[in-house]
Short mmCIF file of C-alpha atoms in Angstrom, two decimals:
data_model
loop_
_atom_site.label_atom_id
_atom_site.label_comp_id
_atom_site.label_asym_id
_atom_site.label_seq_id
_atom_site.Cartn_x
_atom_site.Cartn_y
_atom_site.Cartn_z
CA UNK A 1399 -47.95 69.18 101.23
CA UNK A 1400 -48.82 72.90 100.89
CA UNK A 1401 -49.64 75.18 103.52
CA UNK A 1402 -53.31 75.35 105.08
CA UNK A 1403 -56.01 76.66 103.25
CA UNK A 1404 -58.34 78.88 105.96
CA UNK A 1405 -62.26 79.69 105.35
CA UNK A 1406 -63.18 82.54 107.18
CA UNK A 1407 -66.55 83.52 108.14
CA UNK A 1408 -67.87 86.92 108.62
CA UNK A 1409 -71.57 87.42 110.10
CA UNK A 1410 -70.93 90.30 112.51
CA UNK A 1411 -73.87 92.93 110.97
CA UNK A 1412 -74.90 93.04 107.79
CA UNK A 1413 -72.49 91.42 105.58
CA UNK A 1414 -72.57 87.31 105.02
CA UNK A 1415 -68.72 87.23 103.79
CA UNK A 1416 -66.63 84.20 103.16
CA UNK A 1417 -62.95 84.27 102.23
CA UNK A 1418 -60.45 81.72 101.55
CA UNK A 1419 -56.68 82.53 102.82
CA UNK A 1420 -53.29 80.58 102.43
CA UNK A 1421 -49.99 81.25 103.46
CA UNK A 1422 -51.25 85.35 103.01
CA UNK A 1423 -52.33 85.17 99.89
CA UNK A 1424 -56.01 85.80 99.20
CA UNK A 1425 -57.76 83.05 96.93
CA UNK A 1426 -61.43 84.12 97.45
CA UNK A 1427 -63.27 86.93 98.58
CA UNK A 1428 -67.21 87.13 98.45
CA UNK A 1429 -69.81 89.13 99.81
CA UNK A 1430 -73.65 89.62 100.26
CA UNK A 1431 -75.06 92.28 101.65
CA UNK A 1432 -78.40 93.12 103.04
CA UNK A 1433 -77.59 97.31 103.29
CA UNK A 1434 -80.86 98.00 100.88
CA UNK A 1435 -82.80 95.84 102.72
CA UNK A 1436 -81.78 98.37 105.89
CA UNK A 1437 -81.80 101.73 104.15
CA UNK A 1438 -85.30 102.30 104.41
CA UNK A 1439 -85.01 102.28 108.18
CA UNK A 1440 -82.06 104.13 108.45
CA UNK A 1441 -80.14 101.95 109.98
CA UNK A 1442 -79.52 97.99 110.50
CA UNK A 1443 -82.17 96.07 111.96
CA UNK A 1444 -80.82 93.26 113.45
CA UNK A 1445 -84.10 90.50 112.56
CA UNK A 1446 -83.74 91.56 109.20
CA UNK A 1447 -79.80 91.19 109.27
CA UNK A 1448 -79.87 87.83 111.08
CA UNK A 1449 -82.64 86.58 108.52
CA UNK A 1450 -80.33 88.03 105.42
CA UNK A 1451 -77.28 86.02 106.89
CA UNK A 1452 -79.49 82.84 106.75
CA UNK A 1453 -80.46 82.89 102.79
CA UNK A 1454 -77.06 84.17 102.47
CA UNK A 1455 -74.34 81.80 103.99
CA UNK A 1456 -74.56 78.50 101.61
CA UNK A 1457 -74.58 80.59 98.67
CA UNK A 1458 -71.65 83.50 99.64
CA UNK A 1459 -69.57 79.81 100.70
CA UNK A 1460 -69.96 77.97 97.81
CA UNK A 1461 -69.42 80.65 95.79
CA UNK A 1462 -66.19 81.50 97.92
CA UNK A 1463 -64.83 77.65 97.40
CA UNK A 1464 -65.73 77.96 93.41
CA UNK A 1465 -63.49 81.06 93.10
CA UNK A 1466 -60.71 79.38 94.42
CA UNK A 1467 -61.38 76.41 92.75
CA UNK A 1468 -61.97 74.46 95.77
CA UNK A 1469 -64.07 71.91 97.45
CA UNK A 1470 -65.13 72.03 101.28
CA UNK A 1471 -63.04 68.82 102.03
CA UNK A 1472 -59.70 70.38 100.57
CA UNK A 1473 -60.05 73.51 102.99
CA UNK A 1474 -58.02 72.86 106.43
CA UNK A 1475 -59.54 75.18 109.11
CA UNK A 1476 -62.31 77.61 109.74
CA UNK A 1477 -62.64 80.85 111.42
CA UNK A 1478 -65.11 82.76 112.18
CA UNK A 1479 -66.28 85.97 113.67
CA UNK A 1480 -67.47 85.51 117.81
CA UNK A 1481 -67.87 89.50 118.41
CA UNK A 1482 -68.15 91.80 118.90
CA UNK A 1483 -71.44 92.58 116.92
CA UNK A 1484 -75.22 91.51 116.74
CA UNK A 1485 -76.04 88.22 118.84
CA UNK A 1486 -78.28 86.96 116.38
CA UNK A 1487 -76.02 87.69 113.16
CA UNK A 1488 -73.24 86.50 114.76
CA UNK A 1489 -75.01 83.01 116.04
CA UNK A 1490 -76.11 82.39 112.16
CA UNK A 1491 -72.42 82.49 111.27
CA UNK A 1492 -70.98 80.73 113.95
CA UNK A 1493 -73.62 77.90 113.35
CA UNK A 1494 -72.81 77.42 109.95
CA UNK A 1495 -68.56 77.64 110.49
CA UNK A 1496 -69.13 74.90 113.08
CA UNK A 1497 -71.55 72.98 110.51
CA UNK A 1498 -68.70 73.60 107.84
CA UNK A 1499 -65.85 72.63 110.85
CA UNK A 1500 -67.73 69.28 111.50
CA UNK A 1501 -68.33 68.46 107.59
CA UNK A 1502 -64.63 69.15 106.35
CA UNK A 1503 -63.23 67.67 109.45
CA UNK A 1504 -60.97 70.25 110.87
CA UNK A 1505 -60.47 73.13 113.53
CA UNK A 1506 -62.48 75.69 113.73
CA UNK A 1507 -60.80 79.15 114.99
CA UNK A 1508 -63.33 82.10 116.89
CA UNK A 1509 -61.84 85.28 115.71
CA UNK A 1510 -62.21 89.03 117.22
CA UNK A 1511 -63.76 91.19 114.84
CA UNK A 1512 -62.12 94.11 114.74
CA UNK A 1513 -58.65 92.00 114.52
CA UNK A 1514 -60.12 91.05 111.30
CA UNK A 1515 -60.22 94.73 110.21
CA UNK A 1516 -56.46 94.85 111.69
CA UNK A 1517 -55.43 91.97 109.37
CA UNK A 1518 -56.98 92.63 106.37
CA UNK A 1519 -54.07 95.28 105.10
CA UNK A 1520 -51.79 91.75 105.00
CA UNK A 1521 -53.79 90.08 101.97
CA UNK A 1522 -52.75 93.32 100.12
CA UNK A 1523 -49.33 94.62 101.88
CA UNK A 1524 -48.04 91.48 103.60
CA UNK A 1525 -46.87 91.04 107.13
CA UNK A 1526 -48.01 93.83 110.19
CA UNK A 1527 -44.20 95.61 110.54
CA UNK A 1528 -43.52 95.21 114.40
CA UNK A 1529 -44.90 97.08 116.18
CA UNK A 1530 -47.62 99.51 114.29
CA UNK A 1531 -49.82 101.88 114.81
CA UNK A 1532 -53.64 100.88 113.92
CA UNK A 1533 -56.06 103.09 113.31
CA UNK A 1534 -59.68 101.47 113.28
CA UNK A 1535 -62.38 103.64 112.29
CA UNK A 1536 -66.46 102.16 111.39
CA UNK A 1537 -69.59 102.55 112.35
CA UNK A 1538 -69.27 101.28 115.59
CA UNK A 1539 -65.58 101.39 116.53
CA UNK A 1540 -63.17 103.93 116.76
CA UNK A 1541 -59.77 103.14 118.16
CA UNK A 1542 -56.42 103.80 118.17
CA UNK A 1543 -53.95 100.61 118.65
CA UNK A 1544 -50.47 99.74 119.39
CA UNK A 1545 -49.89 96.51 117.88
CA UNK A 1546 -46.61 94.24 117.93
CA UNK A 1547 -47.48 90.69 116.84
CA UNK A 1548 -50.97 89.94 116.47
CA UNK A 1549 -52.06 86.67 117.41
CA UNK A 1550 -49.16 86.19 120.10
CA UNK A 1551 -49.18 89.48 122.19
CA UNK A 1552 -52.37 91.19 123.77
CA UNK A 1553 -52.96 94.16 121.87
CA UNK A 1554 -52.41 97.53 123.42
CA UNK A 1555 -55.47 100.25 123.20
CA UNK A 1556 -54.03 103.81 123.19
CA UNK A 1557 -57.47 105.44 123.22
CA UNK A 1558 -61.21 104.79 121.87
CA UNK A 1559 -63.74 106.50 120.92
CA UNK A 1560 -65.78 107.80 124.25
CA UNK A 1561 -69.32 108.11 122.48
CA UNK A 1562 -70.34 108.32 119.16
CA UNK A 1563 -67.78 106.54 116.53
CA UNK A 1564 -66.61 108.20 113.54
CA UNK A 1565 -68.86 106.60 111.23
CA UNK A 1566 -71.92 106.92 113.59
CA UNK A 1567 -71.22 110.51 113.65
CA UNK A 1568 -70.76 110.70 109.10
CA UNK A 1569 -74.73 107.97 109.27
CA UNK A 1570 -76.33 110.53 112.13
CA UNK A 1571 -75.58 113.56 110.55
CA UNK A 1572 -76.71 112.49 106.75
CA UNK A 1573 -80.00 111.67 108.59
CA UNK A 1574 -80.38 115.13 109.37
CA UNK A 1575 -78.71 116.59 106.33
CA UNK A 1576 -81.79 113.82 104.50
CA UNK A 1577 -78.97 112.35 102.35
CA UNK A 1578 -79.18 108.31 102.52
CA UNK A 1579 -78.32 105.59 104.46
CA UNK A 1580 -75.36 104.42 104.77
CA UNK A 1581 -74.28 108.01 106.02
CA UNK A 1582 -70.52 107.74 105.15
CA UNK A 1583 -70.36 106.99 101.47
CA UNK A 1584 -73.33 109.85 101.01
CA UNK A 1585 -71.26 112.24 103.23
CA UNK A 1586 -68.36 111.05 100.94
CA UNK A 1587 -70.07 111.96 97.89
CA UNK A 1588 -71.81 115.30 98.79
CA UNK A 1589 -68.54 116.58 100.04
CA UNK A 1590 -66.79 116.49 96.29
CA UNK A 1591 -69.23 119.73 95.62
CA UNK A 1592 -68.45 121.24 99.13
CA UNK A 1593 -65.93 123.54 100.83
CA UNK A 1594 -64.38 122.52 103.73
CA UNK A 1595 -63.70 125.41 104.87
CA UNK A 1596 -67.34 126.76 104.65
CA UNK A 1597 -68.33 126.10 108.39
CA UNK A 1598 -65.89 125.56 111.30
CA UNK A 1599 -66.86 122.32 112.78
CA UNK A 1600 -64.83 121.46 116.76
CA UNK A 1601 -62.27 119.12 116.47
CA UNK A 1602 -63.23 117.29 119.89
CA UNK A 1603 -60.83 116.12 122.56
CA UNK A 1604 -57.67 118.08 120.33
CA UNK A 1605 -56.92 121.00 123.32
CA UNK A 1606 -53.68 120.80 125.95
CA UNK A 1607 -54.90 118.79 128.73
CA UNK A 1608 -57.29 116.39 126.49
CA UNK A 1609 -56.62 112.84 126.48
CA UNK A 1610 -54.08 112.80 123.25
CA UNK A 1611 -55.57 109.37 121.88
CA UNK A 1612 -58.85 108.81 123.06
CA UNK A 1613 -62.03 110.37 120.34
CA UNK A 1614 -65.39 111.78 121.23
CA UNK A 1615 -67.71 112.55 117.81
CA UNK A 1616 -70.70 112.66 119.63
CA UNK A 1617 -70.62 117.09 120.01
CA UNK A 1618 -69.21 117.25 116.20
CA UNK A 1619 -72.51 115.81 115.67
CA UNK A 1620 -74.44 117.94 118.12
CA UNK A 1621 -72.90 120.86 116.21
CA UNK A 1622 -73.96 120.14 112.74
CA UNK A 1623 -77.43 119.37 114.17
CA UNK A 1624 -77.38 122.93 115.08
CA UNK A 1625 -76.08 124.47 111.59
CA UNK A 1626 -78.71 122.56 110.12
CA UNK A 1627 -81.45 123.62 112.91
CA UNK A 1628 -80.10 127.32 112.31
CA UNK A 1629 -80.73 127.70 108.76
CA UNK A 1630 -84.21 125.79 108.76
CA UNK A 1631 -85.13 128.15 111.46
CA UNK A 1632 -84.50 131.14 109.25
CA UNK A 1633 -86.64 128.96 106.27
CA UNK A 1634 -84.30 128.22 104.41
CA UNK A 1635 -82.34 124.63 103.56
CA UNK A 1636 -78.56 124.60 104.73
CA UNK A 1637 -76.02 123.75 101.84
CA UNK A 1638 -75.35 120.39 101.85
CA UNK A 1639 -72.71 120.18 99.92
CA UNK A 1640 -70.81 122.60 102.21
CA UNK A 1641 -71.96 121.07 105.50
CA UNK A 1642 -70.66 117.56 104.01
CA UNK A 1643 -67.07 118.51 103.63
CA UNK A 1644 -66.42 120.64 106.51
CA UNK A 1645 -67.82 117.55 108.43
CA UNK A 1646 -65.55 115.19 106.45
CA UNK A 1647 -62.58 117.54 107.15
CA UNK A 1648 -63.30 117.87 110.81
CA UNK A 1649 -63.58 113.84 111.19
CA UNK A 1650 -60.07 113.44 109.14
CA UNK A 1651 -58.26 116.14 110.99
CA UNK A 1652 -59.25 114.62 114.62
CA UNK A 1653 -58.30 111.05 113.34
CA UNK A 1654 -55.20 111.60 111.40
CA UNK A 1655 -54.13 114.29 114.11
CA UNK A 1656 -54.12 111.76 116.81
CA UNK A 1657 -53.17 108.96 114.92
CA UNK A 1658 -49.73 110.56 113.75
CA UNK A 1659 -48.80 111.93 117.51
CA UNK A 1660 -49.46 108.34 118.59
CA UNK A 1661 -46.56 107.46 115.76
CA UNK A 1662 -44.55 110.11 116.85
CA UNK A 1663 -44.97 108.78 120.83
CA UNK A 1664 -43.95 105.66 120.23
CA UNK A 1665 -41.44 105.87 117.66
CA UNK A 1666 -43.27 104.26 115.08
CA UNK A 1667 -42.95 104.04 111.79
CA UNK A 1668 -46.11 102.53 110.00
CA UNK A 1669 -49.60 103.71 110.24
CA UNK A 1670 -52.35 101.43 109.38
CA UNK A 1671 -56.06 102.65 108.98
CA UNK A 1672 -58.60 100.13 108.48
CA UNK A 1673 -62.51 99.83 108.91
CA UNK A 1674 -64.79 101.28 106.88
CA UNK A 1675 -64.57 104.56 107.09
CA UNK A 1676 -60.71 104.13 105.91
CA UNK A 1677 -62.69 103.85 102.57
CA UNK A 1678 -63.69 107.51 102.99
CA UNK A 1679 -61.33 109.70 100.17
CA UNK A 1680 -60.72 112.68 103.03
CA UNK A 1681 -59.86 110.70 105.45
CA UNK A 1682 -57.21 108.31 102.94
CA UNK A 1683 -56.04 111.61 100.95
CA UNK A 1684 -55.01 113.26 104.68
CA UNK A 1685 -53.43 110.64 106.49
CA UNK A 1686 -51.00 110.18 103.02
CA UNK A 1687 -50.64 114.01 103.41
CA UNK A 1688 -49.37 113.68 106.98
CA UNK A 1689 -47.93 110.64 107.03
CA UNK A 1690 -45.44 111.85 104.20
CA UNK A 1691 -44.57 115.05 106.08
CA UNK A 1692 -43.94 112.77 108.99
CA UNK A 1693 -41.71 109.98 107.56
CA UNK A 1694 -44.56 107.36 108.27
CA UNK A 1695 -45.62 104.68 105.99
CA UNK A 1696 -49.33 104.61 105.20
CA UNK A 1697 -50.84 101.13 105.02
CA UNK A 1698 -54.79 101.00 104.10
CA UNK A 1699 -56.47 97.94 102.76
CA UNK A 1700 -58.14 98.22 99.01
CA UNK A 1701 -61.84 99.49 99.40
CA UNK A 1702 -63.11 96.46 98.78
CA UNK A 1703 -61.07 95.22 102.09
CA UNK A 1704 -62.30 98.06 104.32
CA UNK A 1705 -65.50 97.36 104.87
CA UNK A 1706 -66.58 94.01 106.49
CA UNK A 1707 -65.95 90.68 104.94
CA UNK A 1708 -65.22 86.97 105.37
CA UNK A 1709 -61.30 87.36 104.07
CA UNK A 1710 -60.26 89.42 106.80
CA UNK A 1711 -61.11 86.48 109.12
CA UNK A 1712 -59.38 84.23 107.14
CA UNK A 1713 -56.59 86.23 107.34
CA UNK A 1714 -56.59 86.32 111.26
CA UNK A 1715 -57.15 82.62 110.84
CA UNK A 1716 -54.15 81.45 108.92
CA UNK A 1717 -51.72 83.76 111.30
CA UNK A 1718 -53.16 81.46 114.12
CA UNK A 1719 -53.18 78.28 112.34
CA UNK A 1720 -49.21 79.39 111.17
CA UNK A 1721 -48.86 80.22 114.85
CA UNK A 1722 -49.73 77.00 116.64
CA UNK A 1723 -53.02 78.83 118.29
CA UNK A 1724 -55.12 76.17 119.98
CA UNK A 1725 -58.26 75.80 118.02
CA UNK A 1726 -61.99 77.03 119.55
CA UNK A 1727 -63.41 73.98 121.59
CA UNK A 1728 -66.73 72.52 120.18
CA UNK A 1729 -68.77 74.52 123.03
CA UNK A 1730 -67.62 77.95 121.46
CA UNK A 1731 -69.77 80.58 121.50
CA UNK A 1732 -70.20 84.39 120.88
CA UNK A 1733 -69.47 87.46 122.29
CA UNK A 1734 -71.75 90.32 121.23
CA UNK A 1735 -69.55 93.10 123.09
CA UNK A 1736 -66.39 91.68 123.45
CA UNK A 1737 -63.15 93.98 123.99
CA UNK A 1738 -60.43 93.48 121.80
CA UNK A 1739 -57.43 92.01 124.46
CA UNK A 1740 -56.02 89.33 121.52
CA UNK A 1741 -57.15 88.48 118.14
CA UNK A 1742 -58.27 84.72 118.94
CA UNK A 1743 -61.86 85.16 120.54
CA UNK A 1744 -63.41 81.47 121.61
CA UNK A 1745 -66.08 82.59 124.58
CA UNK A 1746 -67.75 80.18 126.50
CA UNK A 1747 -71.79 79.74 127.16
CA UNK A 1748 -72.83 80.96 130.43
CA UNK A 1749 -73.52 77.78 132.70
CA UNK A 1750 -76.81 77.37 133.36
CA UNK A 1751 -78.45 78.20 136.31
CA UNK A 1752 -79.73 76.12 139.17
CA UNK A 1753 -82.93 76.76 140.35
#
């Protein structure tokens, strides 16, 4: 008998993704995503996300089980995404893992989001070394981890970010700068014509006496509103280009800055930076800069693994199935703003109220 084959689910915002996982190795990885749908707005819309996840989930599955040449009754546990993340994208999922649970017969896992991003470097790199540093930087998160063994040990946060999160900041300021949504990958882009040198962006919370770990983006922002609002005021449009990369640079320096002093405080020897704004080429081409000067290994998932998808939570979900975890109980539900305390995430309904 070979080892369990786990179907993760991944419904958090705008991307329905389905993975299949066994024994670490990756045998299917699909997503759909409803980003154009958003773009127009400038930002995700949670109806329209919840509604995408719905046309989206028996198709992204099937396709999922086709890749790796599977059918739903040969898989042998589910997880899925509980939170953090929109209530209504994450109900669609979590109603169709449990529909998938009940069909194929087995356990059904609830699974932290962000632990997903933490896991996803295994599919490519194997095992988390013990312990490592995490860096997760998105659109919404922005943290700084120490982790020794996922799914058994509560995971340690060394700082987070206090406002705006790195990739708020890169979506926010391409609004202003009237490049497109999503902000990062525009940023990204724009920056490749840019010097980064051109305008001296703060590097927030990096001064003696600032908390050494914890991240703030929401001023870096503030500031390039004003650089922008300072050249329209003397009629004429601010360059871009330039404005792009010193942003980028800014953003990379804070993260990989405090990222590689939190190596060097707890003697530790791997870095890993996931989320998706480890898909950002600044960000990945300066933490391999100091992580070599530093004698740290630099783990970061393949693009297509930093952004959100189902095989991240199918990751998380074999390391608990391969753990002995306990599986969600049927009553499972979601948390929208969970903290991440442990990779396993199986939140109970409120009871109801007596009048």
């Amino acid at each position: 008998m070979g080892a369990p084959v786990v179907l993760g689910i991944e419904s958090s915002c705008d991307e329905t993704g389905a993975g299949i996982v066994q024994d670490g190795r990756l045998l299917a990885h699909v997503v759909a995503s409803s980003m154009d749908e958003h773009a127009r707005f400038g930002g995700v819309v949670p109806e329209i996300a919840a509604r995408a996840h719905l046309q989206s989930f028996n198709p992204v599955v099937r396709e999922a089980l086709d890749q790796a040449g599977l059918r739903l009754g040969q898989i042998d546990a589910v997880a899925v995404t509980t939170g953090p993340g929109l209530s209504g994208a994450l109900q669609v999922g979590l109603a169709g893992a449990k529909t998938l649970a009940f069909a194929a017969g087995v356990p059904l896992y609830g699974v932290h989001h962000l632990a997903g991003h933490v896991a996803a470097g295994t599919l490519e790199h194997g095992p988390l070394p013990t312990p490592c540093v995490v860096l997760i930087v998105s659109g919404g998160h922005t943290s700084l981890l120490l982790v020794r063994d996922l799914v058994r040990e509560p995971i340690l946060h060394l700082g987070d970010t206090l406002d705006d999160a790195a990739g708020e900041c890169f979506d926010k300021v391409a609004r202003i700068l009237g490049l497109p949504y999503p902000g990062g990958p525009a940023i990204d882009r724009a920056a490749r014509d840019g010097d980064p040198r051109a305008v001296q962006f703060p590097r927030p919370l990096t001064r003696s006496g600032d908390d050494p770990y914890a991240f703030s983006f929401s001023g870096l922002k503030t500031a390039a509103a004003r650089w922008v609002e300072k050249h329209r005021l003397l009629g004429v449009e601010p360059p871009v280009a330039d404005g792009a990369a010193a942003l980028q640079e800014a953003v990379a320096d804070v993260l990989t800055r405090k990222a590689l002093a939190a190596c060097a405080a707890y003697d530790v020897k791997t870095l890993i930076v996931v989320g998706g704004v480890a898909a950002n080429s600044r960000v990945r081409a300066l933490a391999e800069e100091r992580c070599a000067e530093n004698g740290v290994e630099l783990r970061v998932p393949p693009m297509t693994l930093c952004t959100d998808n189902g095989a991240m939570i199918a990751a998380v979900g074999d390391l608990l199935v391969r753990s002995g975890a306990e599986p969600a109980p049927l009553n499972v539900s979601i948390d929208p703003s969970a903290p991440l305390d442990y990779a396993s995430l199986t939140p109970l309904p409120a009871p109801a109220r007596v009048a």
